[in-house]
CSV table of C-alpha atoms in Angstrom, one decimal:
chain,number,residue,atom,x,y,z
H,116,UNK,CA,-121.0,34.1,250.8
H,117,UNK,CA,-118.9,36.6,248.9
H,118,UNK,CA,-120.2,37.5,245.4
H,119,UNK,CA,-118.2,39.4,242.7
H,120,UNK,CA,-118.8,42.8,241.2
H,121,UNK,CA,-121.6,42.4,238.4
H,122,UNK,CA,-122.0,45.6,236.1
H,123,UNK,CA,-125.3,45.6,234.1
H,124,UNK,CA,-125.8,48.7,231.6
H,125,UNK,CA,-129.4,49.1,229.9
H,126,UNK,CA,-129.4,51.0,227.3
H,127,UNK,CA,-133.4,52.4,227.2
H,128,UNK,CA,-134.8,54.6,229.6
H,129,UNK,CA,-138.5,52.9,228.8
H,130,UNK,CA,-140.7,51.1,230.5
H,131,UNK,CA,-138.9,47.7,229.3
H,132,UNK,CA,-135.4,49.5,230.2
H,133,UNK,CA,-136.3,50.4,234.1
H,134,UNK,CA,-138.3,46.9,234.6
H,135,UNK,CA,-135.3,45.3,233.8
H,136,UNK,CA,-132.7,47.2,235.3
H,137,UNK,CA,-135.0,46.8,239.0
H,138,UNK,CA,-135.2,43.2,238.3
H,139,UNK,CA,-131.9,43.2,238.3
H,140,UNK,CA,-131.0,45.0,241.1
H,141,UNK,CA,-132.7,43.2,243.4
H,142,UNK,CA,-129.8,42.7,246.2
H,143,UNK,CA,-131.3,39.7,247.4
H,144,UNK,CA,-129.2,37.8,244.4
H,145,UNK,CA,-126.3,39.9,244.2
H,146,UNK,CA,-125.0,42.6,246.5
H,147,UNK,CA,-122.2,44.1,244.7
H,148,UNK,CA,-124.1,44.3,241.4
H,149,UNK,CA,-124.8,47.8,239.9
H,150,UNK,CA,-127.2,48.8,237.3
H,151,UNK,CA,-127.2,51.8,235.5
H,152,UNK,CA,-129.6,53.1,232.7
H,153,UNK,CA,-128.7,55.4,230.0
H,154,UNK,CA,-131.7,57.2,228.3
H,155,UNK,CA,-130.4,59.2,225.2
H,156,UNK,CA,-133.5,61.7,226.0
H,157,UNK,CA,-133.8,64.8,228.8
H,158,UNK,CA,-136.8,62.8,230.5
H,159,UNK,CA,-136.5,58.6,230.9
H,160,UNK,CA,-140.0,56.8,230.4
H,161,UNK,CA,-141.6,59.8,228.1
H,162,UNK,CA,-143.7,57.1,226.4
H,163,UNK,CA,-145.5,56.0,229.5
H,164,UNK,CA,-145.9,60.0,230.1
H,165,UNK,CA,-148.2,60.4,227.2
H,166,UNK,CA,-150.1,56.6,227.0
H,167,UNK,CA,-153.9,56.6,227.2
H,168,UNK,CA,-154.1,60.4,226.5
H,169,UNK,CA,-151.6,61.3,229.9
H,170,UNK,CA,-153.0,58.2,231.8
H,171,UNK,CA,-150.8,55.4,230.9
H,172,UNK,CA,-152.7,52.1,230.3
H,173,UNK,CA,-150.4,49.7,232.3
H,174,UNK,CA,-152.0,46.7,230.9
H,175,UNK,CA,-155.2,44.9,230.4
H,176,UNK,CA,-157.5,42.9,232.5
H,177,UNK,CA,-157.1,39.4,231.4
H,178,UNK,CA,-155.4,36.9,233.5
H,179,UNK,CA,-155.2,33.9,231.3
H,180,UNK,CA,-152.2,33.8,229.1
H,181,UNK,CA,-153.9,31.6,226.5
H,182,UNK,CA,-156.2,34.5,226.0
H,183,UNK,CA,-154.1,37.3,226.4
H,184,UNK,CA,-151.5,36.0,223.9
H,185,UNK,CA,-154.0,36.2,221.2
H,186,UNK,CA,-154.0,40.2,221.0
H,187,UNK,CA,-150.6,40.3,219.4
H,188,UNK,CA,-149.8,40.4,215.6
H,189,UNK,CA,-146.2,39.5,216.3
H,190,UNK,CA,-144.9,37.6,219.4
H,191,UNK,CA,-147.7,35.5,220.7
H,192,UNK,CA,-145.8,32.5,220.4
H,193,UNK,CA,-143.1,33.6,222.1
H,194,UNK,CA,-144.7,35.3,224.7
H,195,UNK,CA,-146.5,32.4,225.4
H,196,UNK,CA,-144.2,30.8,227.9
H,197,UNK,CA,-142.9,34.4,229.1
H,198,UNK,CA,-146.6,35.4,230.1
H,199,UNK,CA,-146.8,32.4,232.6
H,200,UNK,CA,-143.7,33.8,235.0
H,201,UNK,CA,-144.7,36.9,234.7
H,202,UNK,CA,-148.4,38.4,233.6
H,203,UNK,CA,-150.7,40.8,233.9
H,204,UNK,CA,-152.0,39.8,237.6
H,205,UNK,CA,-148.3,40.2,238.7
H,206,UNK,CA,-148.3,43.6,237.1
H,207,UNK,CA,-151.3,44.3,238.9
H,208,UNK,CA,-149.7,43.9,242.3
H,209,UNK,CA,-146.1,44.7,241.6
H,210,UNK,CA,-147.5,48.4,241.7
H,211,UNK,CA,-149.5,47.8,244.2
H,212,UNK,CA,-146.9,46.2,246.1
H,213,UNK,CA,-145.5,49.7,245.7
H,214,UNK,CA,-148.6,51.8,247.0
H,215,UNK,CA,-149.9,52.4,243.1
H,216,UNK,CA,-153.7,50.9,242.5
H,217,UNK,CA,-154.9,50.3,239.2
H,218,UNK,CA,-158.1,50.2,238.5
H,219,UNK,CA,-160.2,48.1,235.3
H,220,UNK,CA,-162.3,50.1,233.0
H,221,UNK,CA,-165.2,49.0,231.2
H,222,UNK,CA,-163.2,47.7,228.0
H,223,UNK,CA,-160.8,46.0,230.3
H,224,UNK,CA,-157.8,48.5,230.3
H,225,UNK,CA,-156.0,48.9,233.3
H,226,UNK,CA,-155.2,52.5,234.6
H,227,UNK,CA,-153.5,53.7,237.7
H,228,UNK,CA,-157.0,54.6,240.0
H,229,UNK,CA,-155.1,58.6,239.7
H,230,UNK,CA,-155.7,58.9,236.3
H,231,UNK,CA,-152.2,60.2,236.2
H,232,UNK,CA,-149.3,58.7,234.2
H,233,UNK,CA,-147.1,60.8,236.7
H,234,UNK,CA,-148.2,57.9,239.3
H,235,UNK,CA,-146.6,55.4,237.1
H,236,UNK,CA,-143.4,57.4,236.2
H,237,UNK,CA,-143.0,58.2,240.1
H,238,UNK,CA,-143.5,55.0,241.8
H,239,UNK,CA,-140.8,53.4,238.9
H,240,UNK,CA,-138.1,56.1,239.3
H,241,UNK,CA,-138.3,55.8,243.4
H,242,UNK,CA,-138.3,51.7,243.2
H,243,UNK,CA,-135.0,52.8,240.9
H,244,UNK,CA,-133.1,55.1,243.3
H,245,UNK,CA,-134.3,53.3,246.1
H,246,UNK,CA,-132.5,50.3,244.8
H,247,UNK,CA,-129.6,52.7,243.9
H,248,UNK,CA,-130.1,52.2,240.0
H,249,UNK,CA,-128.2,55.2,238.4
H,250,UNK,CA,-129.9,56.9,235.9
H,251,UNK,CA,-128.6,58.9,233.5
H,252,UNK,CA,-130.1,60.8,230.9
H,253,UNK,CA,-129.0,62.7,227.7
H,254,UNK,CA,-126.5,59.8,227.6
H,255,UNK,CA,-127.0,58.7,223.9
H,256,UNK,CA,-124.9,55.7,222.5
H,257,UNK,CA,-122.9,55.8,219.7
H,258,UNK,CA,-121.6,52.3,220.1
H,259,UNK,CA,-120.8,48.7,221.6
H,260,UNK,CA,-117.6,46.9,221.3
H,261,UNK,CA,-117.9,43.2,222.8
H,262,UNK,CA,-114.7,41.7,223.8
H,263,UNK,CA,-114.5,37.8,225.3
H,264,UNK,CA,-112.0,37.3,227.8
H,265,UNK,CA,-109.6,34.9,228.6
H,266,UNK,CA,-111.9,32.7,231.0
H,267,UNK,CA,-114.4,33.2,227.8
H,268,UNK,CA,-116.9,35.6,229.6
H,269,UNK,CA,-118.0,38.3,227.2
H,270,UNK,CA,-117.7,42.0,228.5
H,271,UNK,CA,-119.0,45.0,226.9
H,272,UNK,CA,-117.8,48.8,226.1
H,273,UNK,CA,-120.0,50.6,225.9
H,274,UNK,CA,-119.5,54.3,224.1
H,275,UNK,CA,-121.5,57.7,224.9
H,276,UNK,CA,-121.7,60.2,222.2
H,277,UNK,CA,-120.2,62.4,224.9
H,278,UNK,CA,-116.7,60.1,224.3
H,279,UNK,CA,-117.4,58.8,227.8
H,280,UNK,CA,-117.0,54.8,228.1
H,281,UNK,CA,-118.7,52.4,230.2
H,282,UNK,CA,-117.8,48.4,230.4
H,283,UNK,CA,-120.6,45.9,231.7
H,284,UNK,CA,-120.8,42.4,232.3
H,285,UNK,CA,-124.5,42.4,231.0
H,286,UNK,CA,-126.0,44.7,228.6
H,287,UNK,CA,-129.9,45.4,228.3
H,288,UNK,CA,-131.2,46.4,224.6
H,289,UNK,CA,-134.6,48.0,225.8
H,290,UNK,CA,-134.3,50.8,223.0
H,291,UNK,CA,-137.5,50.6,221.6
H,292,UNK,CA,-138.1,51.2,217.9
H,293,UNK,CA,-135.6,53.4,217.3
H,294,UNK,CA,-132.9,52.8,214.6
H,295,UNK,CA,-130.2,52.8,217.1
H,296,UNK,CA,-131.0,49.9,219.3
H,297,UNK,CA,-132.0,48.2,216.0
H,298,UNK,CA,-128.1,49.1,214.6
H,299,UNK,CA,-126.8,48.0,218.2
H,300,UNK,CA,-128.3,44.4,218.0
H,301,UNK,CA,-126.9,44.0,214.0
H,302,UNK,CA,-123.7,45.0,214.7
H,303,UNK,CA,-123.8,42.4,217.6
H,304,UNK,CA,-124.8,39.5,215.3
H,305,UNK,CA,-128.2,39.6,215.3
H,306,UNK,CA,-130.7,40.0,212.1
H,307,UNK,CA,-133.5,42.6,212.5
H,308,UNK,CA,-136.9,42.2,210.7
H,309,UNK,CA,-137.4,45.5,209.4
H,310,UNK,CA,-139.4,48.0,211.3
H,311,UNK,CA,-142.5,48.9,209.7
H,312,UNK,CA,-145.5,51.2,210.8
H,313,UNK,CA,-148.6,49.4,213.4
H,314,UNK,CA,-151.5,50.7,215.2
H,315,UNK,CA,-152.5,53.5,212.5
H,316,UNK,CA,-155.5,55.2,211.4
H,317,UNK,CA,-156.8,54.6,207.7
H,318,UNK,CA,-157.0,57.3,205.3
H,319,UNK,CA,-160.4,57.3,202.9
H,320,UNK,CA,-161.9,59.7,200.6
H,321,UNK,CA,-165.2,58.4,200.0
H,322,UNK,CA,-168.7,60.9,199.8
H,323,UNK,CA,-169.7,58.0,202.1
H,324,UNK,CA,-168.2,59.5,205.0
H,325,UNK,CA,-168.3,62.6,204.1
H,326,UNK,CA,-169.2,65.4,207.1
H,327,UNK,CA,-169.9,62.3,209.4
H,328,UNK,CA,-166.3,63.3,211.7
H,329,UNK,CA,-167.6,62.3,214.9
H,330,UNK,CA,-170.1,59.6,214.4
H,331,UNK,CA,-168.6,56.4,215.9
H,332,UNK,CA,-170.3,52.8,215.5
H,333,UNK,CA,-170.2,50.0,217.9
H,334,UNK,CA,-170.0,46.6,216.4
H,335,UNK,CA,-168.5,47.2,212.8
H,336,UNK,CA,-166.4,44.5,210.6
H,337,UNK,CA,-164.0,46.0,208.9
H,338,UNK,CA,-162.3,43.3,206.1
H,339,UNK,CA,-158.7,43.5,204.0
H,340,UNK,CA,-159.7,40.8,201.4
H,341,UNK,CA,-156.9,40.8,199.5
H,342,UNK,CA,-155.1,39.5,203.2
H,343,UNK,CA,-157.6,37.6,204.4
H,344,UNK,CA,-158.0,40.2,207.9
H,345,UNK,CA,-161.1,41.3,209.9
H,346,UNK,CA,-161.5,43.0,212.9
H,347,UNK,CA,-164.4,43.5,214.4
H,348,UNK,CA,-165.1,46.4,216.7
H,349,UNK,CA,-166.3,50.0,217.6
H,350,UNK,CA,-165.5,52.5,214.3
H,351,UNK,CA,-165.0,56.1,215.1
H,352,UNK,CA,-165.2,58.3,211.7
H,353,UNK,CA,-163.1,61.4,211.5
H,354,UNK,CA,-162.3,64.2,208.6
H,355,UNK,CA,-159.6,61.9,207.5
H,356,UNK,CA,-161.6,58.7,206.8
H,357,UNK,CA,-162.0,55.8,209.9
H,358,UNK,CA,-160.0,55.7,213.6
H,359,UNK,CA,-161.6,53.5,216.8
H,360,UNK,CA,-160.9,50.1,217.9
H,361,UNK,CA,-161.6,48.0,215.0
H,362,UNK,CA,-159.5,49.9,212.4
H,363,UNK,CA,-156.3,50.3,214.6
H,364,UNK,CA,-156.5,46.3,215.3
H,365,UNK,CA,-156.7,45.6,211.8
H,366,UNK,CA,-153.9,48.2,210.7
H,367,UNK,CA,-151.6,46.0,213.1
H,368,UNK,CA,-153.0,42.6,211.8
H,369,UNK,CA,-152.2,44.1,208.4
H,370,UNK,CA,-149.3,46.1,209.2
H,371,UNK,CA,-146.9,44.6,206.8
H,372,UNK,CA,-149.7,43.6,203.9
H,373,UNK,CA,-150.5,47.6,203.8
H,374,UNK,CA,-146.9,48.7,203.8
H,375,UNK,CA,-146.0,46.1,201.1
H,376,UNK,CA,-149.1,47.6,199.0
H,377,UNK,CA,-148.3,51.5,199.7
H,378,UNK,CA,-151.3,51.8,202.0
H,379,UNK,CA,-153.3,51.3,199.0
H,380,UNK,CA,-155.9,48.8,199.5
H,381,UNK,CA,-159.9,48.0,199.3
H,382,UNK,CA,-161.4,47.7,202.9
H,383,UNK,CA,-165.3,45.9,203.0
H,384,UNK,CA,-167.1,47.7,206.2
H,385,UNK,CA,-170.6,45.6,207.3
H,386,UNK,CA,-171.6,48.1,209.6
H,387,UNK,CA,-174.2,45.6,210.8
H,388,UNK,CA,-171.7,43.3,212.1
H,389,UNK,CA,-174.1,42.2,215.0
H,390,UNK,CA,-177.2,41.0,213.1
H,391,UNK,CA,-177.9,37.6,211.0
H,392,UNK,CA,-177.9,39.3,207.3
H,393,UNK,CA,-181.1,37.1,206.9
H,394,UNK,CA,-182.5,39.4,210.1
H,395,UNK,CA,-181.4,42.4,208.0
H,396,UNK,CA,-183.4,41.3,205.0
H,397,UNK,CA,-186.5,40.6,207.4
H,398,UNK,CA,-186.5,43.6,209.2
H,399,UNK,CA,-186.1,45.7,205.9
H,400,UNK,CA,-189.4,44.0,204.4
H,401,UNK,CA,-191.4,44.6,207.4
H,402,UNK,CA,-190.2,48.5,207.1
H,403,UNK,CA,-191.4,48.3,203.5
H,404,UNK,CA,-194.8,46.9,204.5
H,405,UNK,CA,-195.7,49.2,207.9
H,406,UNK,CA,-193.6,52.1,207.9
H,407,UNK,CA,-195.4,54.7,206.0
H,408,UNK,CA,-192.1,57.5,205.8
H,409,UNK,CA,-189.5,58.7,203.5
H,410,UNK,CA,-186.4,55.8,203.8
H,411,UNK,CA,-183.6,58.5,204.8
H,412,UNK,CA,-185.5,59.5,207.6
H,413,UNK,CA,-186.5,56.0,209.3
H,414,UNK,CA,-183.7,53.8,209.7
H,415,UNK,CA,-184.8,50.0,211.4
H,416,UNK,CA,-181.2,49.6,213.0
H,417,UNK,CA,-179.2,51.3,215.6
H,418,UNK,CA,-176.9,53.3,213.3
H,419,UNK,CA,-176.5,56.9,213.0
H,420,UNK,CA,-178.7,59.2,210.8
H,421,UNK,CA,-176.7,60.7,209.2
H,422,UNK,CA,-174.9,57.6,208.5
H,423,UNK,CA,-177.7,55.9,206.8
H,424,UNK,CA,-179.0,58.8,204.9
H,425,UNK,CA,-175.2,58.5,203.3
H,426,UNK,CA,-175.6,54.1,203.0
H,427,UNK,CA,-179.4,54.7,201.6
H,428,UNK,CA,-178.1,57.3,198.8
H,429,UNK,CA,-175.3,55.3,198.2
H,430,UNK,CA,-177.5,52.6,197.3
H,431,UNK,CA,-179.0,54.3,194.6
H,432,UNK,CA,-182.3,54.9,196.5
H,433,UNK,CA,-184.0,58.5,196.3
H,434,UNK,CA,-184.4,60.8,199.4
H,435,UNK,CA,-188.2,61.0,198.9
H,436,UNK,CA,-188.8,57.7,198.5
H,437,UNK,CA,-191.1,55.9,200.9
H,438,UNK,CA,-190.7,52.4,202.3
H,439,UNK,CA,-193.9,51.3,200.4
H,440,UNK,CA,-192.0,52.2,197.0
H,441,UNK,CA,-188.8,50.0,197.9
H,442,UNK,CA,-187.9,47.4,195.2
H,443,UNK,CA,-186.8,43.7,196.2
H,444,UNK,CA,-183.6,45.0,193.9
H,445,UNK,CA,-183.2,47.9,195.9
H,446,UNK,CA,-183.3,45.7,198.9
H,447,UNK,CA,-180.7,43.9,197.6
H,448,UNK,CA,-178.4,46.8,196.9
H,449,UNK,CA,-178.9,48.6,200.2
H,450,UNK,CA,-178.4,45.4,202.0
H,451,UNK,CA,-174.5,45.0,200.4
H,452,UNK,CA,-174.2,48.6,201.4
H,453,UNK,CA,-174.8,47.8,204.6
H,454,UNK,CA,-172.7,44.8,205.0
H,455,UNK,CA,-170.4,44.7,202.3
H,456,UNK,CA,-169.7,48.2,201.6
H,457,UNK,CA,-166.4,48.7,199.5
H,458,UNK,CA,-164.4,51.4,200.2
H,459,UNK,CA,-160.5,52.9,199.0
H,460,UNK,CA,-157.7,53.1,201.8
H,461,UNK,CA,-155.4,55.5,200.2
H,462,UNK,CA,-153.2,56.2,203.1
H,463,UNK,CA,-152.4,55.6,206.8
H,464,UNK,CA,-152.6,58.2,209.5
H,465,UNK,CA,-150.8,57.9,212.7
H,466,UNK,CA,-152.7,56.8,216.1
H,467,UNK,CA,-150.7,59.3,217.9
H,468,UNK,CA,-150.9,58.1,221.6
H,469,UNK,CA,-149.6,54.7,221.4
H,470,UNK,CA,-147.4,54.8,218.2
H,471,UNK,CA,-146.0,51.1,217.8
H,472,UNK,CA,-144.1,49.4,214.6
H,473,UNK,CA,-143.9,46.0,213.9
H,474,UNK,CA,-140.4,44.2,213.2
H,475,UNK,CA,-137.2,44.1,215.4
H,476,UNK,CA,-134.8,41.8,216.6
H,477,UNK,CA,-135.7,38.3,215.5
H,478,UNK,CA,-137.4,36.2,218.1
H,479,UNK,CA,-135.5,32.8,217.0
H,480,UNK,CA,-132.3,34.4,218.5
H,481,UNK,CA,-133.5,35.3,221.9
H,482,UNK,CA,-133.8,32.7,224.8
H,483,UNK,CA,-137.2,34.1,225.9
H,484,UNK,CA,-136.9,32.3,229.6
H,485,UNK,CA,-134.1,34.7,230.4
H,486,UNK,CA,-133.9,37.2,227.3
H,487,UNK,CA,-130.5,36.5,226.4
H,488,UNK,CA,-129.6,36.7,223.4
H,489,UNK,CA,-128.4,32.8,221.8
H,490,UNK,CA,-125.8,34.9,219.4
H,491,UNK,CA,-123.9,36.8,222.2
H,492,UNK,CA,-124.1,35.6,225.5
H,493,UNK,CA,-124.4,38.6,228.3
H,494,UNK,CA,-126.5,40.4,225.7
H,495,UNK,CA,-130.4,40.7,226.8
H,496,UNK,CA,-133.2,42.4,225.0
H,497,UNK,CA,-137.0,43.9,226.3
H,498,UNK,CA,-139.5,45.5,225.0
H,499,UNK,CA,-140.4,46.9,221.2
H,500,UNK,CA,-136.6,46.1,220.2
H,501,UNK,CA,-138.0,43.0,219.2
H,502,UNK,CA,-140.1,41.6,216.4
H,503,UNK,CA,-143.1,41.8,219.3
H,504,UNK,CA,-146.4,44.2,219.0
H,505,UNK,CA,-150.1,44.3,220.3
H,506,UNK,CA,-153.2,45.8,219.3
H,507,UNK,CA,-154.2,48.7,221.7
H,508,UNK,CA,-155.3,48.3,225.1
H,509,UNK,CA,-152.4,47.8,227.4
H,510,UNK,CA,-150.9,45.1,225.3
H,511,UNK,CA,-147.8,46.6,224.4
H,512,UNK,CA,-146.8,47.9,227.9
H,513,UNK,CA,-147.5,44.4,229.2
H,514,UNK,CA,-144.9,42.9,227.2
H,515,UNK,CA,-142.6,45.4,228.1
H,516,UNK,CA,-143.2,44.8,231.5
H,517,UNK,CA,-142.7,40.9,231.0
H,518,UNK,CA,-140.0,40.5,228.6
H,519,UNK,CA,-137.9,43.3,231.4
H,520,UNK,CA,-138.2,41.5,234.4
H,521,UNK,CA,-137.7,38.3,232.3
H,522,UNK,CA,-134.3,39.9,231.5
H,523,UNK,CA,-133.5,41.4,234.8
H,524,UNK,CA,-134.1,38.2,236.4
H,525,UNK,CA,-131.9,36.4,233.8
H,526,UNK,CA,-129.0,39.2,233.9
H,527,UNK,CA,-128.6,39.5,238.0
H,528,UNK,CA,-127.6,35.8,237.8
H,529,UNK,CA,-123.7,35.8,238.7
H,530,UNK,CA,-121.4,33.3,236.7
């Protein structure tokens, strides 16, 4: 059986960009197809270079779709059906179908057993030249022209900034966040929800917190009342004002409540998150009626001591006082420092490993059993270039990983 020439371009040297481009090279469909990647940068897949701190997270441990859908913001819906053709199990042995082991850490990320994103980057650039993907790099686009022909099959020209131009059959939008992908897809009739900062530290000036950089806390609520969002989680403090789990999954919960509000917002922290408050209350009163030393310097729960020398003084209670001389009203007001503790964001940092927006091409326009986009047919997208984003852990390059080989499979398909 004779097949005709099929030219794919993917324009995205990411992880979304190569998944889909060795999707769609797989010969067994189409032997006269070639795919070629054009990364605009020196170096394809530099994100997955510096992921969990130079170890790349490839994904997370949970093999239930259902469950795994409910870690992203944006998406979930969508990804719904995607995550059942291709998950995080079949991550898990696509690389090791390729000699690459991952192995499950205590939180449930998945890293490569190397602890070396290099592992990652290797084993996807061999697959790609094995397969005879061309990649090119320092090929930035400036442009795409899409023309329908006369038996009404759309074809694409595709222009370098180098004046070179390339024409395709199917084209890949795997571009990530960046403004150019996002001009690409408008200028190709799509509408883009726009981009806005996710996964982000949170900026607080409070004498709370003050010298405490380094302290972290296990099981911490963390509320935005004015959004109705909590996240509960591990809470790392630094010089700048809260990082750890629980504040970067709330950031992208709340991603575009705090950029509509400036980053400006009231955040309650219960930094008893794990205890009935009625158990607080009880444990408190039989502190005041055995323990014979000063408050600061006895704490009944497992938090830091420098951290509740800060919550006791912040309630109003002096250092020398002893747990005999504690006040019912005193209670009271250490108890909502504990639990209901309100404190100023004034800003957002950055959470500089795994730097993710929220916003993209609009998922109502994308046929997510293929990834072809229902405005232009022979248009595909993957990866950040749409409205999609997780919380930290693996999420994000899981549904790059997905949404790719979705759209390789979908693109190889001859007409």
């Amino acid at each position: 059986m004779s097949f005709p020439p099929l030219k794919i371009v993917v324009i995205g040297g990411g992880a979304a960009g190569f998944f889909g481009a060795l999707a769609a090279s797989d010969s067994c469909s189409n032997p006269n197809t070639n795919v070629t990647i054009l990364e605009a940068g020196r170096q394809p897949l530099t994100k997955v270079r510096i992921s969990g701190g130079g170890r790349c997270n490839v994904t997370h441990a949970c093999f239930d779709p259902a469950i795994f859908i409910q870690n992203y913001p944006r998406g979930s819906k969508a990804l719904r059906g995607a995550f059942t053709r291709f998950q995080a199990r079949d991550t898990v042995e696509w690389f090791a179908a390729r000699g690459v082991r991952l192995k499950t850490e205590a939180d449930g990320r998945m890293f490569p057993t190397t602890d070396d994103s290099a592992t990652i980057i290797e084993c996807l650039t061999k697959t790609a030249l094995s397969k005879g993907v061309n990649i090119r790099t320092g090929a930035a686009v400036v442009s795409v022209k899409c023309n329908t022909t006369e038996a009404g099959r759309n074809l694409f020209l595709v222009e370098l900034r180098s004046g070179e131009f390339l024409e395709c059959d199917r084209l890949l939008l795997a571009t990530g966040s960046s403004s150019i992908g996002h001009r690409l897809a408008k200028e190709l009739g799509h509408k883009v929800v726009p981009p806005v900062p996710s996964l982000f530290t949170f900026n607080i000036s409070d004498s709370r917190l003050q010298d405490l950089a380094g302290i972290s806390v296990e099981n911490v609520c963390l509320q935005l009342p004015k959004a109705k969002l909590k996240q509960t989680g591990p809470v790392l403090v630094t010089h700048w004002g809260l990082s750890g789990p629980a504040s970067l999954k709330l950031s992208a919960w709340g991603a575009r409540f705090l950029y509509e509000n400036n980053y400006q917002s009231d955040l309650l922290i219960n930094w008893l998150s794990d205890i009935n408050p009625e158990d607080i209350r009880t444990k408190l009163l039989e502190f005041k009626s055995l323990e014979k030393k000063a408050i600061v310097n006895s704490c009944p729960f497992s938090l830091p001591r420098r951290l509740w020398e800060h919550l006791v003084i912040a309630a109003d209670i002096d250092s020398q006082k002893r747990w005999a001389e504690l006040s019912n009203k005193a209670i009271n007001k250490l108890i909502l420092e504990l639990t209901q503790g309100t404190y100023k964001i004034r800003g957002k940092g950055v959470f500089k490993e795994e730097f993710v927006t929220c916003g993209g091409v609009n998922l109502k326009e994308v046929n997510f059993k293929t990834m072809e986009s229902r405005c232009c047919p022979g248009l595909y997208f993957a990866g950040e270039i749409l409205d999609i984003d997780g919380v930290t852990g693996g999420f994000n390059f899981q549904s790059a990983w997905t949404t790719g080989w979705l759209a390789g499979e979908g693109m190889k398909v001859g007409e």
